[in-house]
Amino acid sequence: MGLGTELVETLVTDPLVKKVSFTGSNEVGWKIDEMAKRKKVTLELGSNAPNIIFSDCDLDHAVQSIVLGGFTFAGQACVSAQRIYVQNEIYDEFINKLVTELKELKMGDPLDEATKLGPMITEEAAKRAETWILEAREQGAHIVLGGNRRGTMVEPTVITNVNPRMNVVCAEVFAPIVSIIPFTDEKEVIKKANQSEFGLHAGIFTNNINRAMQMVDAIETSGVWINESSVRRYDHIPYGGIKNSGLGKEGIKYAIEGMTDIKFVGIKLI
């Protein structure tokens, strides 16, 4: 947990601290949970959000949504669109449209209003992302776009021919990298999407409301957006994952409830 371990343990275990809320890595989050013992804990941890594109969706809208969902904040959001499942009928067309849009993204200084893709938080983080891209290529993946790093800048990267064991798929990539994965039908994509230790947000793109509701029931995440990418979030919604993505819920109402001890008072009239 780094140089702050002793301080963190002191704060978490102090009897005056009644509730602990943490946003960050899985490794640190679950250590904090162990330290807290019987205290209330909220953990908002990692994810590798699935976004599912069906052939009956508005394709141009889906492409634009994934551009924002996968590359906003240079992909450094725990609900960033990472695993993009695209139905076979529109697989090639989706990739072509996505690549065309990403080629137009201006990389550079985030203080420049024209910039659409800024740097990663540190050069170390950028090097880790670069390593995962190279690792995927060595394992047989195809880099359709990007894959290069310059200092803290990582190009918008689109990867195909991936498998579930690659870090760019199974781990939290937390970088401007998306993997495009084909699928045939609902049964197949549900299995693929749920093949993850994480469960925070998902995005489903379809114009069939019955299919949408079927997917909502089947996808193992605590939040599902229909015709919107997984990255979308508002302060008033319940926000927090299942599986290895954390415990409890953020969001104004839900955070207040999590920090409240309910006291019952009964009065007998005599």
PDB file of C-alpha atoms in Angstrom:
ATOM      1  CA  MET A   1       0.000   0.000   0.000  1.00  0.00           C
ATOM      2  CA  GLY A   2       3.020   2.275  -0.263  1.00  0.00           C
ATOM      3  CA  LEU A   3       4.495   4.795   2.166  1.00  0.00           C
ATOM      4  CA  GLY A   4       1.100   5.636   3.631  1.00  0.00           C
ATOM      5  CA  THR A   5       0.338   2.153   4.937  1.00  0.00           C
ATOM      6  CA  GLU A   6       0.934   2.974   8.588  1.00  0.00           C
ATOM      7  CA  LEU A   7      -1.132   6.152   8.380  1.00  0.00           C
ATOM      8  CA  VAL A   8      -3.947   4.358   6.558  1.00  0.00           C
ATOM      9  CA  GLU A   9      -4.081   1.597   9.165  1.00  0.00           C
ATOM     10  CA  THR A  10      -4.126   4.167  11.989  1.00  0.00           C
ATOM     11  CA  LEU A  11      -7.058   6.015  10.418  1.00  0.00           C
ATOM     12  CA  VAL A  12      -9.023   2.901   9.476  1.00  0.00           C
ATOM     13  CA  THR A  13      -8.674   1.183  12.846  1.00  0.00           C
ATOM     14  CA  ASP A  14      -9.162   4.244  15.081  1.00  0.00           C
ATOM     15  CA  PRO A  15     -12.339   3.780  17.182  1.00  0.00           C
ATOM     16  CA  LEU A  16     -13.434   7.347  16.408  1.00  0.00           C
ATOM     17  CA  VAL A  17     -13.773   6.404  12.725  1.00  0.00           C
ATOM     18  CA  LYS A  18     -17.161   4.753  12.319  1.00  0.00           C
ATOM     19  CA  LYS A  19     -17.267   4.348   8.554  1.00  0.00           C
ATOM     20  CA  VAL A  20     -14.605   3.931   5.862  1.00  0.00           C
ATOM     21  CA  SER A  21     -15.166   4.786   2.189  1.00  0.00           C
ATOM     22  CA  PHE A  22     -12.443   4.088  -0.361  1.00  0.00           C
ATOM     23  CA  THR A  23     -12.120   4.476  -4.115  1.00  0.00           C
ATOM     24  CA  GLY A  24      -9.115   2.885  -5.774  1.00  0.00           C
ATOM     25  CA  SER A  25      -7.410  -0.395  -6.556  1.00  0.00           C
ATOM     26  CA  ASN A  26      -8.735  -3.809  -5.608  1.00  0.00           C
ATOM     27  CA  GLU A  27      -5.561  -4.743  -3.773  1.00  0.00           C
ATOM     28  CA  VAL A  28      -5.699  -1.726  -1.484  1.00  0.00           C
ATOM     29  CA  GLY A  29      -9.476  -1.776  -1.117  1.00  0.00           C
ATOM     30  CA  TRP A  30      -9.716  -5.321   0.200  1.00  0.00           C
ATOM     31  CA  LYS A  31      -6.780  -4.713   2.579  1.00  0.00           C
ATOM     32  CA  ILE A  32      -8.687  -1.744   3.986  1.00  0.00           C
ATOM     33  CA  ASP A  33     -11.755  -3.953   4.360  1.00  0.00           C
ATOM     34  CA  GLU A  34      -9.681  -6.436   6.381  1.00  0.00           C
ATOM     35  CA  MET A  35      -8.296  -3.638   8.573  1.00  0.00           C
ATOM     36  CA  ALA A  36     -11.744  -2.184   9.224  1.00  0.00           C
ATOM     37  CA  LYS A  37     -13.006  -5.477  10.680  1.00  0.00           C
ATOM     38  CA  ARG A  38     -16.572  -4.854  11.905  1.00  0.00           C
ATOM     39  CA  LYS A  39     -16.871  -1.247  10.727  1.00  0.00           C
ATOM     40  CA  LYS A  40     -19.063  -0.114   7.869  1.00  0.00           C
ATOM     41  CA  VAL A  41     -17.099  -0.038   4.626  1.00  0.00           C
ATOM     42  CA  THR A  42     -17.835   1.218   1.110  1.00  0.00           C
ATOM     43  CA  LEU A  43     -15.397   0.161  -1.589  1.00  0.00           C
ATOM     44  CA  GLU A  44     -15.520   1.457  -5.163  1.00  0.00           C
ATOM     45  CA  LEU A  45     -12.866  -0.606  -6.935  1.00  0.00           C
ATOM     46  CA  GLY A  46     -11.875  -1.719 -10.416  1.00  0.00           C
ATOM     47  CA  SER A  47     -13.740  -2.957 -13.462  1.00  0.00           C
ATOM     48  CA  ASN A  48     -13.377  -3.900 -17.135  1.00  0.00           C
ATOM     49  CA  ALA A  49     -16.796  -2.796 -18.280  1.00  0.00           C
ATOM     50  CA  PRO A  50     -18.520  -4.763 -21.066  1.00  0.00           C
ATOM     51  CA  ASN A  51     -20.373  -2.803 -23.735  1.00  0.00           C
ATOM     52  CA  ILE A  52     -22.565  -4.873 -26.059  1.00  0.00           C
ATOM     53  CA  ILE A  53     -23.456  -3.684 -29.556  1.00  0.00           C
ATOM     54  CA  PHE A  54     -26.375  -5.510 -31.224  1.00  0.00           C
ATOM     55  CA  SER A  55     -26.993  -5.317 -34.955  1.00  0.00           C
ATOM     56  CA  ASP A  56     -30.371  -3.603 -34.481  1.00  0.00           C
ATOM     57  CA  CYS A  57     -28.880  -0.588 -32.700  1.00  0.00           C
ATOM     58  CA  ASP A  58     -28.291   2.926 -34.045  1.00  0.00           C
ATOM     59  CA  LEU A  59     -24.738   2.160 -35.148  1.00  0.00           C
ATOM     60  CA  ASP A  60     -23.509   5.742 -35.505  1.00  0.00           C
ATOM     61  CA  HIS A  61     -24.782   6.537 -32.009  1.00  0.00           C
ATOM     62  CA  ALA A  62     -23.113   3.418 -30.623  1.00  0.00           C
ATOM     63  CA  VAL A  63     -19.794   4.375 -32.210  1.00  0.00           C
ATOM     64  CA  GLN A  64     -19.914   7.892 -30.794  1.00  0.00           C
ATOM     65  CA  SER A  65     -20.835   6.517 -27.373  1.00  0.00           C
ATOM     66  CA  ILE A  66     -17.858   4.132 -27.374  1.00  0.00           C
ATOM     67  CA  VAL A  67     -15.513   6.926 -28.438  1.00  0.00           C
ATOM     68  CA  LEU A  68     -16.590   8.827 -25.330  1.00  0.00           C
ATOM     69  CA  GLY A  69     -16.931   5.727 -23.150  1.00  0.00           C
ATOM     70  CA  GLY A  70     -13.538   4.263 -23.935  1.00  0.00           C
ATOM     71  CA  PHE A  71     -11.388   7.369 -24.339  1.00  0.00           C
ATOM     72  CA  THR A  72     -12.734  10.059 -22.015  1.00  0.00           C
ATOM     73  CA  PHE A  73     -10.085  10.819 -19.360  1.00  0.00           C
ATOM     74  CA  ALA A  74      -7.713   8.753 -21.534  1.00  0.00           C
ATOM     75  CA  GLY A  75      -9.651   5.700 -20.389  1.00  0.00           C
ATOM     76  CA  GLN A  76      -8.760   6.371 -16.765  1.00  0.00           C
ATOM     77  CA  ALA A  77     -12.168   5.747 -15.228  1.00  0.00           C
ATOM     78  CA  CYS A  78     -13.288   2.563 -13.528  1.00  0.00           C
ATOM     79  CA  VAL A  79     -16.417   2.433 -15.706  1.00  0.00           C
ATOM     80  CA  SER A  80     -14.609   3.082 -19.006  1.00  0.00           C
ATOM     81  CA  ALA A  81     -15.808   0.993 -21.929  1.00  0.00           C
ATOM     82  CA  GLN A  82     -13.130  -1.691 -22.233  1.00  0.00           C
ATOM     83  CA  ARG A  83     -14.575  -4.944 -23.584  1.00  0.00           C
ATOM     84  CA  ILE A  84     -16.668  -4.102 -26.660  1.00  0.00           C
ATOM     85  CA  TYR A  85     -18.792  -7.035 -27.851  1.00  0.00           C
ATOM     86  CA  VAL A  86     -20.133  -6.485 -31.374  1.00  0.00           C
ATOM     87  CA  GLN A  87     -22.646  -8.733 -33.144  1.00  0.00           C
ATOM     88  CA  ASN A  88     -21.163 -10.450 -36.185  1.00  0.00           C
ATOM     89  CA  GLU A  89     -23.440  -8.765 -38.737  1.00  0.00           C
ATOM     90  CA  ILE A  90     -22.019  -5.313 -37.979  1.00  0.00           C
ATOM     91  CA  TYR A  91     -18.585  -6.244 -36.618  1.00  0.00           C
ATOM     92  CA  ASP A  92     -16.462  -4.963 -39.531  1.00  0.00           C
ATOM     93  CA  GLU A  93     -18.601  -1.883 -40.080  1.00  0.00           C
ATOM     94  CA  PHE A  94     -18.428  -0.971 -36.396  1.00  0.00           C
ATOM     95  CA  ILE A  95     -14.627  -1.247 -36.340  1.00  0.00           C
ATOM     96  CA  ASN A  96     -14.267   0.830 -39.505  1.00  0.00           C
ATOM     97  CA  LYS A  97     -16.492   3.587 -38.144  1.00  0.00           C
ATOM     98  CA  LEU A  98     -14.812   3.534 -34.733  1.00  0.00           C
ATOM     99  CA  VAL A  99     -11.309   3.742 -36.200  1.00  0.00           C
ATOM    100  CA  THR A 100     -12.363   6.610 -38.473  1.00  0.00           C
ATOM    101  CA  GLU A 101     -13.643   8.574 -35.477  1.00  0.00           C
ATOM    102  CA  LEU A 102     -10.611   7.830 -33.308  1.00  0.00           C
ATOM    103  CA  LYS A 103      -8.203   8.990 -35.992  1.00  0.00           C
ATOM    104  CA  GLU A 104      -9.770  12.445 -35.644  1.00  0.00           C
ATOM    105  CA  LEU A 105      -9.150  12.689 -31.883  1.00  0.00           C
ATOM    106  CA  LYS A 106      -6.644  15.437 -31.126  1.00  0.00           C
ATOM    107  CA  MET A 107      -4.053  14.300 -28.585  1.00  0.00           C
ATOM    108  CA  GLY A 108      -2.191  16.764 -26.424  1.00  0.00           C
ATOM    109  CA  ASP A 109      -2.381  19.238 -23.571  1.00  0.00           C
ATOM    110  CA  PRO A 110      -5.698  18.940 -21.689  1.00  0.00           C
ATOM    111  CA  LEU A 111      -5.623  22.724 -21.116  1.00  0.00           C
ATOM    112  CA  ASP A 112      -6.077  23.140 -24.884  1.00  0.00           C
ATOM    113  CA  GLU A 113      -9.822  23.145 -25.566  1.00  0.00           C
ATOM    114  CA  ALA A 114      -9.253  21.353 -28.879  1.00  0.00           C
ATOM    115  CA  THR A 115      -7.675  18.367 -27.113  1.00  0.00           C
ATOM    116  CA  LYS A 116      -9.862  15.271 -26.952  1.00  0.00           C
ATOM    117  CA  LEU A 117      -7.305  12.802 -25.571  1.00  0.00           C
ATOM    118  CA  GLY A 118      -4.887  13.861 -22.872  1.00  0.00           C
ATOM    119  CA  PRO A 119      -2.045  12.157 -21.003  1.00  0.00           C
ATOM    120  CA  MET A 120      -2.192   9.369 -18.507  1.00  0.00           C
ATOM    121  CA  ILE A 121      -1.650  10.184 -14.868  1.00  0.00           C
ATOM    122  CA  THR A 122       2.032   9.162 -14.795  1.00  0.00           C
ATOM    123  CA  GLU A 123       4.626   7.829 -17.197  1.00  0.00           C
ATOM    124  CA  GLU A 124       4.696   4.641 -15.141  1.00  0.00           C
ATOM    125  CA  ALA A 125       0.972   4.147 -15.829  1.00  0.00           C
ATOM    126  CA  ALA A 126       1.535   4.792 -19.529  1.00  0.00           C
ATOM    127  CA  LYS A 127       4.399   2.288 -19.635  1.00  0.00           C
ATOM    128  CA  ARG A 128       2.203  -0.334 -17.999  1.00  0.00           C
ATOM    129  CA  ALA A 129      -0.483   0.227 -20.649  1.00  0.00           C
ATOM    130  CA  GLU A 130       2.149  -0.035 -23.391  1.00  0.00           C
ATOM    131  CA  THR A 131       3.396  -3.302 -21.884  1.00  0.00           C
ATOM    132  CA  TRP A 132      -0.101  -4.771 -21.910  1.00  0.00           C
ATOM    133  CA  ILE A 133      -0.552  -3.800 -25.578  1.00  0.00           C
ATOM    134  CA  LEU A 134       2.739  -5.445 -26.545  1.00  0.00           C
ATOM    135  CA  GLU A 135       1.874  -8.468 -24.431  1.00  0.00           C
ATOM    136  CA  ALA A 136      -1.469  -8.846 -26.235  1.00  0.00           C
ATOM    137  CA  ARG A 137       0.242  -8.604 -29.624  1.00  0.00           C
ATOM    138  CA  GLU A 138       2.744 -11.294 -28.640  1.00  0.00           C
ATOM    139  CA  GLN A 139      -0.175 -13.517 -27.591  1.00  0.00           C
ATOM    140  CA  GLY A 140      -1.812 -13.212 -31.017  1.00  0.00           C
ATOM    141  CA  ALA A 141      -3.939 -10.067 -30.792  1.00  0.00           C
ATOM    142  CA  HIS A 142      -4.153  -7.632 -33.697  1.00  0.00           C
ATOM    143  CA  ILE A 143      -3.569  -3.924 -33.079  1.00  0.00           C
ATOM    144  CA  VAL A 144      -6.017  -2.252 -35.471  1.00  0.00           C
ATOM    145  CA  LEU A 145      -5.175   1.282 -34.375  1.00  0.00           C
ATOM    146  CA  GLY A 146      -2.639   2.935 -32.094  1.00  0.00           C
ATOM    147  CA  GLY A 147      -0.552   0.935 -29.664  1.00  0.00           C
ATOM    148  CA  ASN A 148       2.233   3.486 -29.310  1.00  0.00           C
ATOM    149  CA  ARG A 149       3.371   5.576 -26.354  1.00  0.00           C
ATOM    150  CA  ARG A 150       5.188   8.902 -26.134  1.00  0.00           C
ATOM    151  CA  GLY A 151       6.001   9.786 -22.557  1.00  0.00           C
ATOM    152  CA  THR A 152       2.684   9.900 -20.694  1.00  0.00           C
ATOM    153  CA  MET A 153       0.687   9.881 -23.932  1.00  0.00           C
ATOM    154  CA  VAL A 154      -0.805   6.608 -25.162  1.00  0.00           C
ATOM    155  CA  GLU A 155      -2.450   6.615 -28.580  1.00  0.00           C
ATOM    156  CA  PRO A 156      -6.117   5.598 -28.795  1.00  0.00           C
ATOM    157  CA  THR A 157      -5.789   1.863 -29.268  1.00  0.00           C
ATOM    158  CA  VAL A 158      -8.194  -0.664 -30.789  1.00  0.00           C
ATOM    159  CA  ILE A 159      -7.372  -4.352 -30.419  1.00  0.00           C
ATOM    160  CA  THR A 160      -9.007  -7.408 -32.006  1.00  0.00           C
ATOM    161  CA  ASN A 161      -8.399 -11.166 -31.976  1.00  0.00           C
ATOM    162  CA  VAL A 162      -8.122 -11.144 -28.196  1.00  0.00           C
ATOM    163  CA  ASN A 163      -8.863 -13.912 -25.713  1.00  0.00           C
ATOM    164  CA  PRO A 164     -10.275 -13.727 -22.149  1.00  0.00           C
ATOM    165  CA  ARG A 165      -6.902 -14.445 -20.536  1.00  0.00           C
ATOM    166  CA  MET A 166      -5.169 -11.344 -21.923  1.00  0.00           C
ATOM    167  CA  ASN A 167      -4.670  -8.487 -19.467  1.00  0.00           C
ATOM    168  CA  VAL A 168      -6.313  -6.047 -21.883  1.00  0.00           C
ATOM    169  CA  VAL A 169      -9.482  -8.119 -21.502  1.00  0.00           C
ATOM    170  CA  CYS A 170      -9.571  -9.719 -18.050  1.00  0.00           C
ATOM    171  CA  ALA A 171      -7.861  -6.995 -15.973  1.00  0.00           C
ATOM    172  CA  GLU A 172      -8.699  -3.315 -15.571  1.00  0.00           C
ATOM    173  CA  VAL A 173      -6.822  -1.638 -18.424  1.00  0.00           C
ATOM    174  CA  PHE A 174      -7.403   1.955 -17.157  1.00  0.00           C
ATOM    175  CA  ALA A 175      -6.001   3.417 -20.376  1.00  0.00           C
ATOM    176  CA  PRO A 176      -7.257   4.508 -23.838  1.00  0.00           C
ATOM    177  CA  ILE A 177      -7.490   0.900 -25.028  1.00  0.00           C
ATOM    178  CA  VAL A 178     -10.543  -1.077 -26.147  1.00  0.00           C
ATOM    179  CA  SER A 179     -10.827  -4.686 -27.273  1.00  0.00           C
ATOM    180  CA  ILE A 180     -13.434  -5.493 -29.935  1.00  0.00           C
ATOM    181  CA  ILE A 181     -14.891  -8.993 -29.611  1.00  0.00           C
ATOM    182  CA  PRO A 182     -17.427 -10.558 -32.019  1.00  0.00           C
ATOM    183  CA  PHE A 183     -20.488 -12.529 -30.899  1.00  0.00           C
ATOM    184  CA  THR A 184     -23.411 -14.340 -32.479  1.00  0.00           C
ATOM    185  CA  ASP A 185     -26.394 -14.143 -30.124  1.00  0.00           C
ATOM    186  CA  GLU A 186     -27.589 -13.183 -26.652  1.00  0.00           C
ATOM    187  CA  LYS A 187     -26.642 -16.478 -25.019  1.00  0.00           C
ATOM    188  CA  GLU A 188     -23.056 -16.258 -26.231  1.00  0.00           C
ATOM    189  CA  VAL A 189     -22.505 -12.620 -25.305  1.00  0.00           C
ATOM    190  CA  ILE A 190     -24.021 -13.018 -21.838  1.00  0.00           C
ATOM    191  CA  LYS A 191     -21.530 -15.789 -21.127  1.00  0.00           C
ATOM    192  CA  LYS A 192     -18.631 -13.709 -22.457  1.00  0.00           C
ATOM    193  CA  ALA A 193     -19.632 -10.523 -20.648  1.00  0.00           C
ATOM    194  CA  ASN A 194     -20.056 -12.332 -17.324  1.00  0.00           C
ATOM    195  CA  GLN A 195     -16.704 -14.075 -17.666  1.00  0.00           C
ATOM    196  CA  SER A 196     -15.097 -11.509 -15.381  1.00  0.00           C
ATOM    197  CA  GLU A 197     -14.208 -11.046 -11.734  1.00  0.00           C
ATOM    198  CA  PHE A 198     -15.640  -7.524 -11.949  1.00  0.00           C
ATOM    199  CA  GLY A 199     -19.198  -6.202 -11.970  1.00  0.00           C
ATOM    200  CA  LEU A 200     -19.598  -2.427 -11.977  1.00  0.00           C
ATOM    201  CA  HIS A 201     -21.255  -0.958 -15.100  1.00  0.00           C
ATOM    202  CA  ALA A 202     -22.250  -2.256 -18.530  1.00  0.00           C
ATOM    203  CA  GLY A 203     -23.611  -0.670 -21.700  1.00  0.00           C
ATOM    204  CA  ILE A 204     -26.165  -2.328 -24.017  1.00  0.00           C
ATOM    205  CA  PHE A 205     -26.943  -0.947 -27.481  1.00  0.00           C
ATOM    206  CA  THR A 206     -30.183  -2.239 -29.029  1.00  0.00           C
ATOM    207  CA  ASN A 207     -33.537  -0.881 -30.241  1.00  0.00           C
ATOM    208  CA  ASN A 208     -35.367  -3.980 -28.982  1.00  0.00           C
ATOM    209  CA  ILE A 209     -36.719  -3.233 -25.490  1.00  0.00           C
ATOM    210  CA  ASN A 210     -37.426  -6.906 -24.755  1.00  0.00           C
ATOM    211  CA  ARG A 211     -33.835  -7.812 -25.600  1.00  0.00           C
ATOM    212  CA  ALA A 212     -32.631  -4.873 -23.508  1.00  0.00           C
ATOM    213  CA  MET A 213     -34.557  -6.061 -20.442  1.00  0.00           C
ATOM    214  CA  GLN A 214     -33.338  -9.625 -20.968  1.00  0.00           C
ATOM    215  CA  MET A 215     -29.766  -8.348 -20.949  1.00  0.00           C
ATOM    216  CA  VAL A 216     -30.361  -6.206 -17.867  1.00  0.00           C
ATOM    217  CA  ASP A 217     -31.464  -9.306 -15.973  1.00  0.00           C
ATOM    218  CA  ALA A 218     -28.612 -11.473 -17.233  1.00  0.00           C
ATOM    219  CA  ILE A 219     -25.555  -9.198 -17.093  1.00  0.00           C
ATOM    220  CA  GLU A 220     -23.709  -9.441 -13.771  1.00  0.00           C
ATOM    221  CA  THR A 221     -23.060  -5.778 -13.055  1.00  0.00           C
ATOM    222  CA  SER A 222     -24.673  -3.434 -10.569  1.00  0.00           C
ATOM    223  CA  GLY A 223     -25.447  -0.831 -13.234  1.00  0.00           C
ATOM    224  CA  VAL A 224     -26.602  -1.218 -16.841  1.00  0.00           C
ATOM    225  CA  TRP A 225     -27.089   1.556 -19.380  1.00  0.00           C
ATOM    226  CA  ILE A 226     -29.295   1.019 -22.433  1.00  0.00           C
ATOM    227  CA  ASN A 227     -28.087   2.822 -25.576  1.00  0.00           C
ATOM    228  CA  GLU A 228     -25.395   4.538 -23.532  1.00  0.00           C
ATOM    229  CA  SER A 229     -21.852   3.489 -22.735  1.00  0.00           C
ATOM    230  CA  SER A 230     -20.812   2.153 -19.348  1.00  0.00           C
ATOM    231  CA  VAL A 231     -18.892   5.321 -18.480  1.00  0.00           C
ATOM    232  CA  ARG A 232     -22.013   7.407 -17.867  1.00  0.00           C
ATOM    233  CA  ARG A 233     -22.610   8.347 -14.237  1.00  0.00           C
ATOM    234  CA  TYR A 234     -24.713  10.866 -12.302  1.00  0.00           C
ATOM    235  CA  ASP A 235     -24.449  11.736  -8.613  1.00  0.00           C
ATOM    236  CA  HIS A 236     -28.046  10.822  -7.821  1.00  0.00           C
ATOM    237  CA  ILE A 237     -27.836   7.209  -9.067  1.00  0.00           C
ATOM    238  CA  PRO A 238     -26.745   4.253  -6.898  1.00  0.00           C
ATOM    239  CA  TYR A 239     -23.151   3.640  -7.886  1.00  0.00           C
ATOM    240  CA  GLY A 240     -21.010   0.736  -6.742  1.00  0.00           C
ATOM    241  CA  GLY A 241     -20.064  -2.713  -7.915  1.00  0.00           C
ATOM    242  CA  ILE A 242     -20.549  -6.372  -7.165  1.00  0.00           C
ATOM    243  CA  LYS A 243     -18.050  -9.238  -7.381  1.00  0.00           C
ATOM    244  CA  ASN A 244     -14.500  -7.841  -7.111  1.00  0.00           C
ATOM    245  CA  SER A 245     -15.669  -4.329  -7.981  1.00  0.00           C
ATOM    246  CA  GLY A 246     -16.452  -3.431  -4.403  1.00  0.00           C
ATOM    247  CA  LEU A 247     -18.997  -3.129  -1.607  1.00  0.00           C
ATOM    248  CA  GLY A 248     -21.826  -0.737  -0.950  1.00  0.00           C
ATOM    249  CA  LYS A 249     -23.098   2.209  -2.965  1.00  0.00           C
ATOM    250  CA  GLU A 250     -22.045   5.766  -3.651  1.00  0.00           C
ATOM    251  CA  GLY A 251     -24.411   8.457  -4.872  1.00  0.00           C
ATOM    252  CA  ILE A 252     -25.742  11.194  -2.573  1.00  0.00           C
ATOM    253  CA  LYS A 253     -28.785   9.402  -1.135  1.00  0.00           C
ATOM    254  CA  TYR A 254     -27.068   6.020  -0.941  1.00  0.00           C
ATOM    255  CA  ALA A 255     -23.869   7.387   0.595  1.00  0.00           C
ATOM    256  CA  ILE A 256     -25.886   9.154   3.299  1.00  0.00           C
ATOM    257  CA  GLU A 257     -27.785   5.945   4.027  1.00  0.00           C
ATOM    258  CA  GLY A 258     -24.493   4.044   4.243  1.00  0.00           C
ATOM    259  CA  MET A 259     -23.143   6.549   6.744  1.00  0.00           C
ATOM    260  CA  THR A 260     -26.264   6.514   8.912  1.00  0.00           C
ATOM    261  CA  ASP A 261     -27.082   4.301  11.869  1.00  0.00           C
ATOM    262  CA  ILE A 262     -30.844   3.953  11.992  1.00  0.00           C
ATOM    263  CA  LYS A 263     -32.313   4.312  15.479  1.00  0.00           C
ATOM    264  CA  PHE A 264     -35.830   3.162  16.286  1.00  0.00           C
ATOM    265  CA  VAL A 265     -37.770   4.941  19.014  1.00  0.00           C
ATOM    266  CA  GLY A 266     -41.039   3.539  20.376  1.00  0.00           C
ATOM    267  CA  ILE A 267     -43.339   5.361  22.763  1.00  0.00           C
ATOM    268  CA  LYS A 268     -46.075   3.642  24.694  1.00  0.00           C
ATOM    269  CA  LEU A 269     -48.939   5.930  25.641  1.00  0.00           C
ATOM    270  CA  ILE A 270     -50.127   5.434  29.237  1.00  0.00           C
TER     271      ILE A 270
END
